[in-house]
Amino acid sequence: MSNLSLMWQSFPLLLKGFLITLEIAVMVATMGIFLGTLVGLGRTSGKGWLSGTLRVYVEVMRGTPLYTQLLLVCFGLPVALDIQFDTFTAAVLTMGVNSSAYVSEIIRAGIQSIDKGQMEAARSMGMSHSQAMLYVILPQAIKRVIPPLLNEIIALIKESSLIGALALVELTRTAQLIASRTYRPFPAYLGAALIYLVTVLVLSQFTAWLERRLRASD
Amino acid sequence: MIKINGLHKRFGKLEVLQGIDLHVKPGEVVVVIGPSGSGKSTLLRCINRLEEPTEGEIVIAGEPVPAGGKGLDEVRAELGMVFQRFNLFPHKTALENVTLGPAKVRKMTPPQADALGRALLEKVGLADKADAYPAHLSGGQQQRVAIARALAMQPKAMLFDEPTSALDPELVGEVLEVMKQLAREGMTMMVVTHEMGFAREVAHRIIFMDQGKVMEEGPPEQFFAAPKEERTRTFLRKVL
């Protein structure tokens, strides 16, 4: 059988794996963006103790490889603490927390890129720090964080293949299984790669459209 | 209305304000002039604590300005501020810029805020620009929207921080015209500016600052005709 037709035959299985990948990505991205935004806001709150603590959090999360973190949490912790937990949930939580560190840096950079006069104008009208953030700073920062945020989402879609290595049969793991069953790794992995590529392309198109819409006031 | 007692401001070793005492009466227009780096803008920014004073007390309408928290927000709402670089909110239309404060700080209903906003844009001559975004307005128009935005809080006094310094010369007049009208209506104003014509015509009192101190003050007729200090004379020779 030719490589192409074998790849074609693998697609139904690969798409099943892809749905798991998508599920992981949506959960991790949601968690990463939510938690990351909170951390980013905390780091720009002007409260020394808070931004200091959160800085340590970011440094630790960023300073160790995701794969090591996953192994540590999914296999190290249960032994050390002598408890059982669902490996998949643990893996998704770990990835979400990891992603939040990167997202928080994106949010922080976005907030700090807004001219300081904007905050001053808002505060001089009697708005609180939170009101100024909500009505003045964040709506402007959002436009600037969309491209780097997309980068982060793309990265985590691809990194979700790490979860396949230890907990769950997602897209890459599915391809691996097909490859070992058919002894034909090329079509299986090529099929998986194509699915990743199409997903990322669709995402960038969506982001480009979103950026155009938000540019109305420029 | 605005009382400043023993105000000092240091940035590290640099003492930008070296003990300022000043009292602005209700309805008074005080124009602050002086060479750049003399501390004029810092003085203005200390009044609503955009800049944290190192020492000294600010009293607005009988109430000391608190160091932070809700009390400070309330005082700030009573003091309109106009900035050199306008600082309009670029993601909001002219009208939305003006109505944001009344809606969120004064808790006006949308129709109330809208009516107030349109009336104020009308007052600064920009009724037809209500739906324009700042990026589509000239500098002079932006600054007039910024004045309307500050007035929308119905402040007790207005602080102007070099409101025409970032404008092309041909746009200065329209902004000064709006400020003159405010002065005629009896608004308490403190204006940092390099516009000597405006100072002479509108000010009740001129404050001349140099190196963080008030060097000389007086009514404009006397100040411009017969300055007492040598430093003032040198400055006036350069700018007039």
PDB file of N, CA and C in Angstrom, chain A residues 39 42-43 47-64 69 97-98 100-102 104-105 108:
ATOM      1  N   VAL A  39      -2.366  36.170  37.678  1.00  0.00           N
ATOM      2  CA  VAL A  39      -0.969  36.358  38.082  1.00  0.00           C
ATOM      3  C   VAL A  39      -0.401  37.639  37.460  1.00  0.00           C
ATOM      4  N   GLY A  42      -1.711  40.558  39.279  1.00  0.00           N
ATOM      5  CA  GLY A  42      -1.055  40.640  40.580  1.00  0.00           C
ATOM      6  C   GLY A  42       0.331  41.247  40.472  1.00  0.00           C
ATOM      7  N   ARG A  43       1.028  40.861  39.405  1.00  0.00           N
ATOM      8  CA  ARG A  43       2.390  41.361  39.258  1.00  0.00           C
ATOM      9  C   ARG A  43       2.435  42.840  38.909  1.00  0.00           C
ATOM     10  N   LYS A  47       1.672  46.180  44.467  1.00  0.00           N
ATOM     11  CA  LYS A  47       1.866  45.687  45.836  1.00  0.00           C
ATOM     12  C   LYS A  47       3.113  44.810  45.858  1.00  0.00           C
ATOM     13  N   GLY A  48       4.125  45.258  46.558  1.00  0.00           N
ATOM     14  CA  GLY A  48       5.434  44.607  46.533  1.00  0.00           C
ATOM     15  C   GLY A  48       5.416  43.142  46.927  1.00  0.00           C
ATOM     16  N   TRP A  49       4.764  42.829  48.039  1.00  0.00           N
ATOM     17  CA  TRP A  49       4.771  41.446  48.529  1.00  0.00           C
ATOM     18  C   TRP A  49       4.105  40.515  47.523  1.00  0.00           C
ATOM     19  N   LEU A  50       3.023  41.003  46.893  1.00  0.00           N
ATOM     20  CA  LEU A  50       2.278  40.165  45.955  1.00  0.00           C
ATOM     21  C   LEU A  50       3.079  39.925  44.686  1.00  0.00           C
ATOM     22  N   SER A  51       3.603  41.008  44.103  1.00  0.00           N
ATOM     23  CA  SER A  51       4.325  40.821  42.849  1.00  0.00           C
ATOM     24  C   SER A  51       5.614  40.038  43.089  1.00  0.00           C
ATOM     25  N   GLY A  52       6.211  40.182  44.273  1.00  0.00           N
ATOM     26  CA  GLY A  52       7.412  39.427  44.603  1.00  0.00           C
ATOM     27  C   GLY A  52       7.142  37.928  44.661  1.00  0.00           C
ATOM     28  N   THR A  53       6.069  37.555  45.366  1.00  0.00           N
ATOM     29  CA  THR A  53       5.698  36.146  45.483  1.00  0.00           C
ATOM     30  C   THR A  53       5.399  35.556  44.107  1.00  0.00           C
ATOM     31  N   LEU A  54       4.621  36.308  43.308  1.00  0.00           N
ATOM     32  CA  LEU A  54       4.222  35.794  42.002  1.00  0.00           C
ATOM     33  C   LEU A  54       5.418  35.671  41.070  1.00  0.00           C
ATOM     34  N   ARG A  55       6.404  36.524  41.291  1.00  0.00           N
ATOM     35  CA  ARG A  55       7.593  36.455  40.460  1.00  0.00           C
ATOM     36  C   ARG A  55       8.322  35.127  40.695  1.00  0.00           C
ATOM     37  N   VAL A  56       8.392  34.722  41.952  1.00  0.00           N
ATOM     38  CA  VAL A  56       9.020  33.435  42.280  1.00  0.00           C
ATOM     39  C   VAL A  56       8.261  32.305  41.591  1.00  0.00           C
ATOM     40  N   TYR A  57       6.924  32.374  41.668  1.00  0.00           N
ATOM     41  CA  TYR A  57       6.062  31.379  41.012  1.00  0.00           C
ATOM     42  C   TYR A  57       6.411  31.264  39.533  1.00  0.00           C
ATOM     43  N   VAL A  58       6.482  32.412  38.857  1.00  0.00           N
ATOM     44  CA  VAL A  58       6.766  32.402  37.419  1.00  0.00           C
ATOM     45  C   VAL A  58       8.152  31.823  37.140  1.00  0.00           C
ATOM     46  N   GLU A  59       9.130  32.243  37.939  1.00  0.00           N
ATOM     47  CA  GLU A  59      10.500  31.775  37.704  1.00  0.00           C
ATOM     48  C   GLU A  59      10.604  30.258  37.862  1.00  0.00           C
ATOM     49  N   VAL A  60       9.927  29.721  38.893  1.00  0.00           N
ATOM     50  CA  VAL A  60       9.996  28.276  39.130  1.00  0.00           C
ATOM     51  C   VAL A  60       9.329  27.514  37.980  1.00  0.00           C
ATOM     52  N   MET A  61       8.139  27.980  37.574  1.00  0.00           N
ATOM     53  CA  MET A  61       7.397  27.290  36.525  1.00  0.00           C
ATOM     54  C   MET A  61       8.136  27.340  35.190  1.00  0.00           C
ATOM     55  N   ARG A  62       8.791  28.490  34.946  1.00  0.00           N
ATOM     56  CA  ARG A  62       9.475  28.671  33.670  1.00  0.00           C
ATOM     57  C   ARG A  62      10.851  28.033  33.682  1.00  0.00           C
ATOM     58  N   GLY A  63      11.387  27.877  34.887  1.00  0.00           N
ATOM     59  CA  GLY A  63      12.775  27.453  35.011  1.00  0.00           C
ATOM     60  C   GLY A  63      12.979  25.953  34.969  1.00  0.00           C
ATOM     61  N   THR A  64      11.872  25.184  34.878  1.00  0.00           N
ATOM     62  CA  THR A  64      12.017  23.727  34.811  1.00  0.00           C
ATOM     63  C   THR A  64      11.232  23.219  33.597  1.00  0.00           C
ATOM     64  N   GLN A  69       8.332  18.446  34.953  1.00  0.00           N
ATOM     65  CA  GLN A  69       7.224  18.766  35.866  1.00  0.00           C
ATOM     66  C   GLN A  69       6.150  17.680  35.815  1.00  0.00           C
ATOM     67  N   VAL A  97      -1.010  24.988  34.935  1.00  0.00           N
ATOM     68  CA  VAL A  97      -0.218  25.843  35.824  1.00  0.00           C
ATOM     69  C   VAL A  97       1.046  26.313  35.116  1.00  0.00           C
ATOM     70  N   ASN A  98       1.683  25.387  34.412  1.00  0.00           N
ATOM     71  CA  ASN A  98       2.881  25.735  33.651  1.00  0.00           C
ATOM     72  C   ASN A  98       2.576  26.839  32.633  1.00  0.00           C
ATOM     73  N   SER A 100       0.204  28.983  32.697  1.00  0.00           N
ATOM     74  CA  SER A 100      -0.182  30.248  33.334  1.00  0.00           C
ATOM     75  C   SER A 100       1.038  31.139  33.584  1.00  0.00           C
ATOM     76  N   ALA A 101       2.195  30.524  33.807  1.00  0.00           N
ATOM     77  CA  ALA A 101       3.403  31.320  34.037  1.00  0.00           C
ATOM     78  C   ALA A 101       3.752  32.110  32.776  1.00  0.00           C
ATOM     79  N   TYR A 102       3.679  31.434  31.625  1.00  0.00           N
ATOM     80  CA  TYR A 102       3.986  32.126  30.364  1.00  0.00           C
ATOM     81  C   TYR A 102       2.915  33.168  30.047  1.00  0.00           C
ATOM     82  N   SER A 104       1.069  34.784  32.124  1.00  0.00           N
ATOM     83  CA  SER A 104       1.155  35.935  33.033  1.00  0.00           C
ATOM     84  C   SER A 104       2.210  36.928  32.537  1.00  0.00           C
ATOM     85  N   GLU A 105       3.298  36.416  31.953  1.00  0.00           N
ATOM     86  CA  GLU A 105       4.316  37.316  31.422  1.00  0.00           C
ATOM     87  C   GLU A 105       3.782  38.090  30.217  1.00  0.00           C
ATOM     88  N   ARG A 108       1.424  40.720  31.662  1.00  0.00           N
ATOM     89  CA  ARG A 108       2.203  41.778  32.316  1.00  0.00           C
ATOM     90  C   ARG A 108       2.827  42.705  31.274  1.00  0.00           C
TER      91      ARG A 108
END
